[in-house]
Coordinates of N, CA and C in Angstrom, one line a residue:
X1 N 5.9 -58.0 1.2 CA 5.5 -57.5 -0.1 C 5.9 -58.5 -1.2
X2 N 7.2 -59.0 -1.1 CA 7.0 -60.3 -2.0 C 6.5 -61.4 -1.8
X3 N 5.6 -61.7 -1.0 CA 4.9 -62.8 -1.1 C 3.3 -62.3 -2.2
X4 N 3.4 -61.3 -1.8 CA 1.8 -60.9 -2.2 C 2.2 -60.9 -4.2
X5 N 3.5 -60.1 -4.2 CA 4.0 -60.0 -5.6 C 3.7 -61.7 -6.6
X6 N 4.3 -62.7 -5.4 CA 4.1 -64.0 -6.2 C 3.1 -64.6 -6.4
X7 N 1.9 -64.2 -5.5 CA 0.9 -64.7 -5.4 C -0.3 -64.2 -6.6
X8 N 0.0 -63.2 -7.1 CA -0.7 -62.3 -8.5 C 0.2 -63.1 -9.4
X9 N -0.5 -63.3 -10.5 CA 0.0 -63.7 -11.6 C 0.6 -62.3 -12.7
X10 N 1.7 -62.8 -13.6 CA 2.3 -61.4 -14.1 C 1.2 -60.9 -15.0
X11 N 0.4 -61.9 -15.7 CA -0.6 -61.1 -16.9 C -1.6 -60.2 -16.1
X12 N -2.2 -60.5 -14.7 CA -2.9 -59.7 -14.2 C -2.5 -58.5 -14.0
X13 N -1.3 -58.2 -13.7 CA -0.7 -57.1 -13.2 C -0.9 -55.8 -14.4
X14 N -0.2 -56.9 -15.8 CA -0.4 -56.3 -17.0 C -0.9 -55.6 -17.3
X15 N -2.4 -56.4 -16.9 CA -4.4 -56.2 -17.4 C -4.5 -54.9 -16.8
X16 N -4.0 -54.9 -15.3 CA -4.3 -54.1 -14.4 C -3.9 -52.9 -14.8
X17 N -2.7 -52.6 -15.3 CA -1.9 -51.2 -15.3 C -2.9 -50.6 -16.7
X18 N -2.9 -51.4 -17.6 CA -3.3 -51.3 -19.0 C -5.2 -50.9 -18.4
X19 N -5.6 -51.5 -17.5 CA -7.1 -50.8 -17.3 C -7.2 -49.5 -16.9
X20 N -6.1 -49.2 -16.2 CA -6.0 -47.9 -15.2 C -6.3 -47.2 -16.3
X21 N -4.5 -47.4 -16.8 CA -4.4 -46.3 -18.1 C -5.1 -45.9 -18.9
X22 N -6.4 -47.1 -19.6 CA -7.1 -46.8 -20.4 C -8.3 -45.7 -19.5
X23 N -8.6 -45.9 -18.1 CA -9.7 -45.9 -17.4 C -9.3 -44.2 -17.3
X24 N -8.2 -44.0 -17.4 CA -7.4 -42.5 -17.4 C -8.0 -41.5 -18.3
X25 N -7.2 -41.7 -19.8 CA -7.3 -41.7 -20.6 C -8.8 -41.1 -21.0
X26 N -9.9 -42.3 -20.5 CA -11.5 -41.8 -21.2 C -12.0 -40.8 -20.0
X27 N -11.1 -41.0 -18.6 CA -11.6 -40.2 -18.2 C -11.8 -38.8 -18.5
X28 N -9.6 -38.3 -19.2 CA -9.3 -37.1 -18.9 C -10.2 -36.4 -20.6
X29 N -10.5 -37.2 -21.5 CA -11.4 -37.2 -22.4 C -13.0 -36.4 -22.4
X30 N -13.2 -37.2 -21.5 CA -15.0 -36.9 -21.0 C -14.7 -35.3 -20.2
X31 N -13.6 -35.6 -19.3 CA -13.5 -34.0 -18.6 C -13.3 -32.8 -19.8
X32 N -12.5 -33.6 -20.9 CA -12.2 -32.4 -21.7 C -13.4 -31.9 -22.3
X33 N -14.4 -32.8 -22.9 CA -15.2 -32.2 -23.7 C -16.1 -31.5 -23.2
X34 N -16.4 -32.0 -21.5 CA -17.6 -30.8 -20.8 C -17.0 -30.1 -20.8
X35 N -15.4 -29.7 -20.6 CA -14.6 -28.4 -20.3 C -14.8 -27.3 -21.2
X36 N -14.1 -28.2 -22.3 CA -15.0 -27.0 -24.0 C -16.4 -27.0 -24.0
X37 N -17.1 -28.2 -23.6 CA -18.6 -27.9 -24.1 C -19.3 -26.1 -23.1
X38 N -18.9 -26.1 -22.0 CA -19.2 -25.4 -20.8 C -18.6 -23.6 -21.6
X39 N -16.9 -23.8 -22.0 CA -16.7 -22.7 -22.5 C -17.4 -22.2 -23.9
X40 N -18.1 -23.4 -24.5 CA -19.2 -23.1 -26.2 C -20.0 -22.2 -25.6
X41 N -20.7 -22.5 -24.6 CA -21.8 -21.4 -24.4 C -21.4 -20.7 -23.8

């Protein structure tokens, strides 16, 4: 496991966490508004 750790550069890792999170984020967004849009009607 530390070979593979050194082999990734640290800003990738960064990018990586910070995409998830963002990728999260709009997901749990988009779930919400069909959630309320579903309970509007």
């Amino acid at each position: 496991m530390k070979d593979m750790e050194e082999k990734i550069p640290r800003g990738l890792w960064v990018r990586l966490i910070i995409y998830v999170a963002v990728g999260h984020v709009f997901a749990a967004f988009i779930y919400l508004l069909f959630t309320l849009g579903a309970k509007g009607q």
